[in-house]
Amino acid sequence: MKILAIESSCDETAAAVVEDGRKVLSSVVASQVEEHRLYGGVVPEIASRRHAEAIVPVVSEALEQAELTLEGIDALAVTYAPGLIGALLVGVNFAKGLSLSTGLPLVPVHHLRSHIASNYISNNKLKPPFLCLVVSGGHSHIVMVEDYTKMKIIGRTRDDAAGEAFDKAARTMGMPYPGGIELDKVAESGDPHAFKLPHPTVHDAPYDFSFSGLKTAVINLLHNSAQKGVELNKADVCASFRYAVVDCLCTNFLKAANDLNVDTLVIAGGVSANSLLRRTLSQECEKRGFKFYMPGKSLCGDNAAMVGAQGYYEYIAGKTAGTDLNAYATMSIEE
Ligand code: KG4
Ligand code: ZN
């Protein structure tokens, strides 16, 4: 079954053709990041307008690269929540129009579920049940994936998402948006123990995260030293901050796996590209005898191939939408 998938939840307009949830026939991503960088973050109205301009060429390119026309497509999948509402609406409305004109079934896909599904593309043998750490710019969750379309949130962030914390710390150090990627690179040559930063926990909620205190701690460290005219080693600050975030993520994730007796661990979302997170979990899972899966680096960020992968499993489970489909800025992954 070939699915044409569309993603427009944030600042990437993307389309892909995916066969049977696992095989990517094409994947096109048009990023707007250069333009948003000028403002230090995503400007929602600009994002919507760029999606409106890019969606037709991006979808056409995805069909072309797959060497298909709409006649060779069996269903459409589109991200409908969560995300920037104006951005989501561009993809949703385009997909509805396409469904109406072709008669193809339309499958609505939850953005975080699709991040998880990026792993089905990168790891052909992976099947639920497994425990997944979903870490992106807007969310940080530990999710029990009981089946392809049945999920339960085990832990969540109480304030900032991991990606958001990375981006804000990076911005304070003058790195361009989204700074998480560069912070990760700079951290590679630093000492993770150079600065003592808090590794916050949430009282009575061992699987929940809290990153805002840690973010404030690193911002204060940078501001205080600037005021005193002391120059800090940037690589050491990056390494210490990255270590603190990754340690919080891994500690809670591994504890949840132990407590729930799960032996298959998976990561997903933009922050799953983080080098230290990937290394640490690979090593810790090997020590504990857990199976560990991660998406290929090119599938960690927003793309439509992952929407086609999850769309397939949602379709099999009977989830299709009519022409009254709407977009939603927030929605639980459990819905
Ligand atoms: O999943 P994603 O592409 O978009 C959302 O759904 O939010 O995640 C983007 C986030 C950004 O905050 C970005 O800085 C972060 O993922 N990110 C990273 C790395 N690569 C991307 N954070 C830390 N280390 C990385 N290597
Ligand atoms: Zn995302």
GROMACS .gro file of C-alpha atoms and ligand atoms in nm:
model
  362
    1MET     CA    1   0.000   0.000   0.000
    2LYS     CA    2   0.146   0.336  -0.106
    3ILE     CA    3   0.072   0.643   0.105
    4LEU     CA    4   0.135   1.003   0.002
    5ALA     CA    5   0.211   1.187   0.326
    6ILE     CA    6   0.218   1.558   0.408
    7GLU     CA    7   0.374   1.739   0.705
    8SER     CA    8   0.348   2.112   0.784
    9SER     CA    9   0.328   2.134   1.165
   10CYS     CA   10   0.616   2.377   1.218
   11ASP     CA   11   0.879   2.519   0.983
   12GLU     CA   12   0.930   2.233   0.739
   13THR     CA   13   0.701   2.172   0.443
   14ALA     CA   14   0.740   1.804   0.365
   15ALA     CA   15   0.590   1.533   0.147
   16ALA     CA   16   0.680   1.167   0.101
   17VAL     CA   17   0.561   0.843  -0.052
   18VAL     CA   18   0.592   0.542   0.178
   19GLU     CA   19   0.506   0.181   0.099
   20ASP     CA   20   0.353  -0.044   0.367
   21GLY     CA   21   0.470   0.181   0.650
   22ARG     CA   22   0.838   0.090   0.614
   23LYS     CA   23   0.976   0.159   0.267
   24VAL     CA   24   1.041   0.520   0.169
   25LEU     CA   25   0.992   0.570  -0.205
   26SER     CA   26   1.055   0.945  -0.182
   27SER     CA   27   1.093   1.213   0.084
   28VAL     CA   28   1.111   1.586   0.021
   29VAL     CA   29   1.167   1.847   0.294
   30ALA     CA   30   1.162   2.223   0.226
   31SER     CA   31   1.301   2.395   0.533
   32GLN     CA   32   1.223   2.756   0.623
   33VAL     CA   33   1.484   2.766   0.897
   34GLU     CA   34   1.705   3.028   0.729
   35GLU     CA   35   1.423   3.282   0.734
   36HIS     CA   36   1.312   3.212   1.093
   37ARG     CA   37   1.677   3.234   1.205
   38LEU     CA   38   1.663   3.609   1.143
   39TYR     CA   39   1.409   3.632   1.428
   40GLY     CA   40   1.573   3.381   1.665
   41GLY     CA   41   1.280   3.137   1.642
   42VAL     CA   42   0.981   3.031   1.433
   43VAL     CA   43   0.745   3.316   1.341
   44PRO     CA   44   0.405   3.142   1.304
   45GLU     CA   45   0.260   3.372   1.039
   46ILE     CA   46   0.570   3.350   0.821
   47ALA     CA   47   0.561   2.971   0.860
   48SER     CA   48   0.199   2.951   0.735
   49ARG     CA   49   0.272   3.170   0.432
   50ARG     CA   50   0.581   2.970   0.334
   51HIS     CA   51   0.386   2.643   0.364
   52ALA     CA   52   0.119   2.786   0.133
   53GLU     CA   53   0.388   2.867  -0.125
   54ALA     CA   54   0.583   2.542  -0.091
   55ILE     CA   55   0.315   2.276  -0.059
   56VAL     CA   56   0.234   2.223  -0.428
   57PRO     CA   57   0.595   2.199  -0.551
   58VAL     CA   58   0.695   1.980  -0.254
   59VAL     CA   59   0.411   1.731  -0.309
   60SER     CA   60   0.475   1.726  -0.687
   61GLU     CA   61   0.844   1.660  -0.623
   62ALA     CA   62   0.764   1.373  -0.385
   63LEU     CA   63   0.545   1.206  -0.650
   64GLU     CA   64   0.809   1.266  -0.917
   65GLN     CA   65   1.091   1.121  -0.709
   66ALA     CA   66   0.877   0.813  -0.638
   67GLU     CA   67   0.810   0.790  -1.014
   68LEU     CA   68   0.437   0.788  -0.947
   69THR     CA   69   0.126   0.988  -1.026
   70LEU     CA   70  -0.173   1.018  -0.793
   71GLU     CA   71  -0.315   0.712  -0.967
   72GLY     CA   72  -0.045   0.499  -0.806
   73ILE     CA   73  -0.132   0.622  -0.456
   74ASP     CA   74  -0.366   0.426  -0.226
   75ALA     CA   75  -0.419   0.674   0.059
   76LEU     CA   76  -0.322   1.019   0.186
   77ALA     CA   77  -0.183   1.093   0.533
   78VAL     CA   78  -0.146   1.434   0.692
   79THR     CA   79  -0.021   1.574   1.022
   80TYR     CA   80  -0.322   1.734   1.193
   81ALA     CA   81  -0.195   1.791   1.552
   82PRO     CA   82  -0.014   1.917   1.755
   83GLY     CA   83   0.174   2.215   1.611
   84LEU     CA   84   0.133   2.572   1.491
   85ILE     CA   85  -0.232   2.600   1.396
   86GLY     CA   86  -0.187   2.816   1.086
   87ALA     CA   87   0.093   2.591   0.965
   88LEU     CA   88  -0.103   2.269   1.024
   89LEU     CA   89  -0.409   2.409   0.845
   90VAL     CA   90  -0.213   2.450   0.520
   91GLY     CA   91  -0.127   2.078   0.509
   92VAL     CA   92  -0.468   1.964   0.633
   93ASN     CA   93  -0.661   2.174   0.383
   94PHE     CA   94  -0.435   2.072   0.097
   95ALA     CA   95  -0.477   1.704   0.187
   96LYS     CA   96  -0.855   1.743   0.216
   97GLY     CA   97  -0.871   1.902  -0.130
   98LEU     CA   98  -0.659   1.622  -0.273
   99SER     CA   99  -0.878   1.360  -0.106
  100LEU     CA  100  -1.194   1.524  -0.238
  101SER     CA  101  -1.065   1.545  -0.594
  102THR     CA  102  -0.917   1.194  -0.609
  103GLY     CA  103  -1.149   1.000  -0.378
  104LEU     CA  104  -0.845   0.870  -0.188
  105PRO     CA  105  -0.895   0.795   0.184
  106LEU     CA  106  -0.747   1.057   0.418
  107VAL     CA  107  -0.562   0.953   0.733
  108PRO     CA  108  -0.501   1.211   1.007
  109VAL     CA  109  -0.168   1.160   1.189
  110HIS     CA  110  -0.051   1.287   1.530
  111HIS     CA  111   0.289   1.456   1.496
  112LEU     CA  112   0.454   1.280   1.791
  113ARG     CA  113   0.320   0.942   1.684
  114SER     CA  114   0.485   1.002   1.349
  115HIS     CA  115   0.817   1.084   1.520
  116ILE     CA  116   0.795   0.744   1.692
  117ALA     CA  117   0.718   0.582   1.354
  118SER     CA  118   1.042   0.717   1.204
  119ASN     CA  119   1.191   0.417   1.385
  120TYR     CA  120   0.988   0.169   1.178
  121ILE     CA  121   1.166   0.306   0.870
  122SER     CA  122   1.515   0.298   1.021
  123ASN     CA  123   1.470  -0.032   1.206
  124ASN     CA  124   1.278  -0.276   0.992
  125LYS     CA  125   1.234  -0.538   1.265
  126LEU     CA  126   1.104  -0.302   1.533
  127LYS     CA  127   0.752  -0.380   1.653
  128PRO     CA  128   0.556  -0.263   1.959
  129PRO     CA  129   0.546  -0.303   2.253
  130PHE     CA  130   0.835  -0.075   2.347
  131LEU     CA  131   0.910   0.225   2.565
  132CYS     CA  132   0.986   0.544   2.373
  133LEU     CA  133   1.155   0.867   2.477
  134VAL     CA  134   1.001   1.132   2.254
  135VAL     CA  135   1.211   1.449   2.268
  136SER     CA  136   1.147   1.739   2.034
  137GLY     CA  137   1.139   2.117   2.031
  138GLY     CA  138   0.793   2.124   2.186
  139HIS     CA  139   0.760   1.796   2.382
  140SER     CA  140   0.948   1.562   2.614
  141HIS     CA  141   0.758   1.245   2.693
  142ILE     CA  142   0.823   0.889   2.799
  143VAL     CA  143   0.560   0.690   2.611
  144MET     CA  144   0.464   0.324   2.644
  145VAL     CA  145   0.388   0.219   2.286
  146GLU     CA  146   0.161  -0.077   2.354
  147ASP     CA  147   0.067  -0.115   1.989
  148TYR     CA  148   0.116   0.091   1.671
  149THR     CA  149  -0.184   0.310   1.758
  150LYS     CA  150  -0.215   0.251   2.133
  151MET     CA  151   0.007   0.469   2.353
  152LYS     CA  152   0.025   0.564   2.718
  153ILE     CA  153   0.219   0.860   2.859
  154ILE     CA  154   0.441   0.744   3.146
  155GLY     CA  155   0.628   1.073   3.205
  156ARG     CA  156   0.634   1.425   3.067
  157THR     CA  157   0.805   1.758   3.114
  158ARG     CA  158   0.650   1.994   3.367
  159ASP     CA  159   0.786   2.304   3.192
  160ASP     CA  160   1.029   2.337   2.898
  161ALA     CA  161   1.082   2.064   2.640
  162ALA     CA  162   1.437   1.931   2.606
  163GLY     CA  163   1.479   2.086   2.259
  164GLU     CA  164   1.350   2.419   2.384
  165ALA     CA  165   1.603   2.414   2.670
  166PHE     CA  166   1.884   2.333   2.426
  167ASP     CA  167   1.775   2.615   2.194
  168LYS     CA  168   1.746   2.875   2.471
  169ALA     CA  169   2.085   2.788   2.623
  170ALA     CA  170   2.241   2.799   2.275
  171ARG     CA  171   2.079   3.133   2.199
  172THR     CA  172   2.228   3.284   2.516
  173MET     CA  173   2.568   3.174   2.384
  174GLY     CA  174   2.499   3.352   2.053
  175MET     CA  175   2.434   3.043   1.844
  176PRO     CA  176   2.182   3.071   1.558
  177TYR     CA  177   1.834   2.912   1.583
  178PRO     CA  178   1.780   2.620   1.631
  179GLY     CA  179   2.089   2.613   1.849
  180GLY     CA  180   2.050   2.258   1.983
  181ILE     CA  181   2.239   2.115   1.688
  182GLU     CA  182   2.537   2.350   1.718
  183LEU     CA  183   2.545   2.322   2.098
  184ASP     CA  184   2.574   1.946   2.053
  185LYS     CA  185   2.868   1.990   1.811
  186VAL     CA  186   3.054   2.239   2.030
  187ALA     CA  187   2.997   2.017   2.337
  188GLU     CA  188   3.195   1.733   2.177
  189SER     CA  189   3.527   1.905   2.260
  190GLY     CA  190   3.428   2.024   2.610
  191ASP     CA  191   3.448   1.882   2.964
  192PRO     CA  192   3.101   1.778   3.087
  193HIS     CA  193   3.213   1.815   3.449
  194ALA     CA  194   3.367   2.163   3.416
  195PHE     CA  195   3.058   2.337   3.556
  196LYS     CA  196   2.825   2.198   3.820
  197LEU     CA  197   2.472   2.249   3.689
  198PRO     CA  198   2.156   2.113   3.853
  199HIS     CA  199   2.015   1.782   3.730
  200PRO     CA  200   1.655   1.851   3.839
  201THR     CA  201   1.407   1.582   3.940
  202VAL     CA  202   1.034   1.618   4.006
  203HIS     CA  203   0.921   1.527   4.357
  204ASP     CA  204   0.695   1.219   4.365
  205ALA     CA  205   0.702   1.187   3.984
  206PRO     CA  206   1.018   0.990   3.898
  207TYR     CA  207   0.946   0.979   3.524
  208ASP     CA  208   0.865   1.349   3.481
  209PHE     CA  209   1.118   1.609   3.367
  210SER     CA  210   1.180   1.974   3.454
  211PHE     CA  211   1.428   2.169   3.246
  212SER     CA  212   1.345   2.532   3.323
  213GLY     CA  213   1.564   2.551   3.638
  214LEU     CA  214   1.856   2.399   3.451
  215LYS     CA  215   1.808   2.641   3.163
  216THR     CA  216   1.797   2.936   3.406
  217ALA     CA  217   2.110   2.806   3.583
  218VAL     CA  218   2.315   2.805   3.262
  219ILE     CA  219   2.179   3.146   3.155
  220ASN     CA  220   2.271   3.289   3.499
  221LEU     CA  221   2.617   3.135   3.476
  222LEU     CA  222   2.672   3.302   3.137
  223HIS     CA  223   2.529   3.641   3.242
  224ASN     CA  224   2.720   3.653   3.573
  225SER     CA  225   3.051   3.576   3.408
  226ALA     CA  226   2.983   3.835   3.134
  227GLN     CA  227   2.912   4.098   3.401
  228LYS     CA  228   3.239   4.016   3.574
  229GLY     CA  229   3.422   4.021   3.242
  230VAL     CA  230   3.525   3.657   3.287
  231GLU     CA  231   3.533   3.455   2.968
  232LEU     CA  232   3.404   3.101   3.009
  233ASN     CA  233   3.518   2.815   2.792
  234LYS     CA  234   3.221   2.776   2.556
  235ALA     CA  235   3.283   2.408   2.485
  236ASP     CA  236   3.290   2.334   2.859
  237VAL     CA  237   2.960   2.521   2.917
  238CYS     CA  238   2.797   2.336   2.625
  239ALA     CA  239   2.930   2.000   2.744
  240SER     CA  240   2.817   2.057   3.105
  241PHE     CA  241   2.470   2.167   2.995
  242ARG     CA  242   2.430   1.882   2.745
  243TYR     CA  243   2.543   1.632   3.009
  244ALA     CA  244   2.287   1.764   3.259
  245VAL     CA  245   1.996   1.743   3.009
  246VAL     CA  246   2.096   1.400   2.879
  247ASP     CA  247   2.153   1.266   3.231
  248CYS     CA  248   1.798   1.374   3.334
  249LEU     CA  249   1.649   1.216   3.021
  250CYS     CA  250   1.840   0.888   3.054
  251THR     CA  251   1.796   0.845   3.430
  252ASN     CA  252   1.416   0.870   3.414
  253PHE     CA  253   1.387   0.672   3.091
  254LEU     CA  254   1.598   0.382   3.222
  255LYS     CA  255   1.416   0.384   3.558
  256ALA     CA  256   1.080   0.366   3.377
  257ALA     CA  257   1.206   0.073   3.167
  258ASN     CA  258   1.319  -0.111   3.482
  259ASP     CA  259   1.001  -0.042   3.677
  260LEU     CA  260   0.774  -0.138   3.389
  261ASN     CA  261   0.980  -0.444   3.300
  262VAL     CA  262   1.028  -0.336   2.939
  263ASP     CA  263   1.336  -0.451   2.751
  264THR     CA  264   1.295  -0.262   2.422
  265LEU     CA  265   1.384   0.108   2.428
  266VAL     CA  266   1.342   0.357   2.145
  267ILE     CA  267   1.409   0.730   2.101
  268ALA     CA  268   1.239   0.976   1.865
  269GLY     CA  269   1.205   1.347   1.784
  270GLY     CA  270   1.452   1.622   1.691
  271VAL     CA  271   1.659   1.582   2.010
  272SER     CA  272   1.707   1.210   1.938
  273ALA     CA  273   1.980   1.332   1.699
  274ASN     CA  274   2.183   1.441   2.002
  275SER     CA  275   2.520   1.262   1.997
  276LEU     CA  276   2.553   1.221   2.374
  277LEU     CA  277   2.196   1.092   2.412
  278ARG     CA  278   2.254   0.835   2.137
  279ARG     CA  279   2.590   0.724   2.283
  280THR     CA  280   2.473   0.710   2.645
  281LEU     CA  281   2.158   0.509   2.575
  282SER     CA  282   2.342   0.272   2.340
  283GLN     CA  283   2.596   0.198   2.615
  284GLU     CA  284   2.347   0.179   2.904
  285CYS     CA  285   2.108  -0.046   2.711
  286GLU     CA  286   2.391  -0.278   2.615
  287LYS     CA  287   2.500  -0.302   2.981
  288ARG     CA  288   2.146  -0.385   3.090
  289GLY     CA  289   2.070  -0.627   2.807
  290PHE     CA  290   1.796  -0.400   2.661
  291LYS     CA  291   1.733  -0.376   2.288
  292PHE     CA  292   1.782  -0.015   2.176
  293TYR     CA  293   1.659   0.151   1.856
  294MET     CA  294   1.696   0.503   1.721
  295PRO     CA  295   1.598   0.675   1.396
  296GLY     CA  296   1.866   0.746   1.136
  297LYS     CA  297   1.986   1.105   1.185
  298SER     CA  298   1.807   1.228   0.871
  299LEU     CA  299   1.473   1.105   1.013
  300CYS     CA  300   1.505   1.267   1.359
  301GLY     CA  301   1.382   1.611   1.253
  302ASP     CA  302   1.045   1.687   1.095
  303ASN     CA  303   0.978   1.501   0.769
  304ALA     CA  304   0.683   1.340   0.591
  305ALA     CA  305   0.828   0.989   0.558
  306MET     CA  306   0.750   0.932   0.926
  307VAL     CA  307   0.393   1.057   0.864
  308GLY     CA  308   0.356   0.800   0.587
  309ALA     CA  309   0.487   0.529   0.822
  310GLN     CA  310   0.246   0.608   1.106
  311GLY     CA  311  -0.032   0.682   0.855
  312TYR     CA  312  -0.010   0.323   0.732
  313TYR     CA  313  -0.065   0.182   1.081
  314GLU     CA  314  -0.344   0.431   1.158
  315TYR     CA  315  -0.515   0.331   0.831
  316ILE     CA  316  -0.486  -0.041   0.913
  317ALA     CA  317  -0.644   0.037   1.251
  318GLY     CA  318  -0.936   0.203   1.070
  319LYS     CA  319  -0.859   0.569   1.134
  320THR     CA  320  -0.971   0.785   0.841
  321ALA     CA  321  -1.116   1.135   0.832
  322GLY     CA  322  -1.391   1.306   0.636
  323THR     CA  323  -1.386   1.648   0.476
  324ASP     CA  324  -1.470   1.802   0.814
  325LEU     CA  325  -1.117   1.720   0.942
  326ASN     CA  326  -0.971   2.009   1.144
  327ALA     CA  327  -0.623   2.087   1.275
  328TYR     CA  328  -0.542   2.115   1.647
  329ALA     CA  329  -0.260   2.307   1.814
  330THR     CA  330  -0.257   2.065   2.108
  331MET     CA  331  -0.359   1.701   2.137
  332SER     CA  332  -0.247   1.416   2.360
  333ILE     CA  333  -0.054   1.137   2.193
  334GLU     CA  334  -0.295   0.897   2.366
  335GLU     CA  335  -0.600   1.020   2.167
  336KG4     O1  336   1.118   1.720   1.627
  336KG4     P1  337   1.171   1.851   1.583
  336KG4     O2  338   1.243   1.859   1.452
  336KG4     O3  339   1.058   1.958   1.581
  336KG4     C1  340   0.955   1.958   1.674
  336KG4     O4  341   0.860   1.877   1.655
  336KG4     O5  342   0.968   2.033   1.772
  336KG4     O6  343   1.269   1.901   1.698
  336KG4     C2  344   1.341   2.018   1.688
  336KG4     C3  345   1.429   2.034   1.811
  336KG4     C4  346   1.496   2.172   1.819
  336KG4     O7  347   1.477   2.222   1.949
  336KG4     C5  348   1.642   2.139   1.792
  336KG4     O8  349   1.733   2.226   1.852
  336KG4     C6  350   1.653   2.001   1.852
  336KG4     O9  351   1.534   1.936   1.811
  336KG4     N1  352   1.772   1.929   1.805
  336KG4     C7  353   1.875   1.895   1.885
  336KG4     C8  354   1.970   1.831   1.802
  336KG4     N2  355   1.922   1.830   1.675
  336KG4     C9  356   1.799   1.889   1.679
  336KG4     N3  357   1.894   1.913   2.017
  336KG4    C10  358   2.008   1.866   2.069
  336KG4     N4  359   2.104   1.805   1.996
  336KG4    C11  360   2.090   1.784   1.864
  336KG4     N5  361   2.185   1.723   1.793
  337ZN      ZN  362   0.869   1.735   1.530
   0.00000   0.00000   0.00000
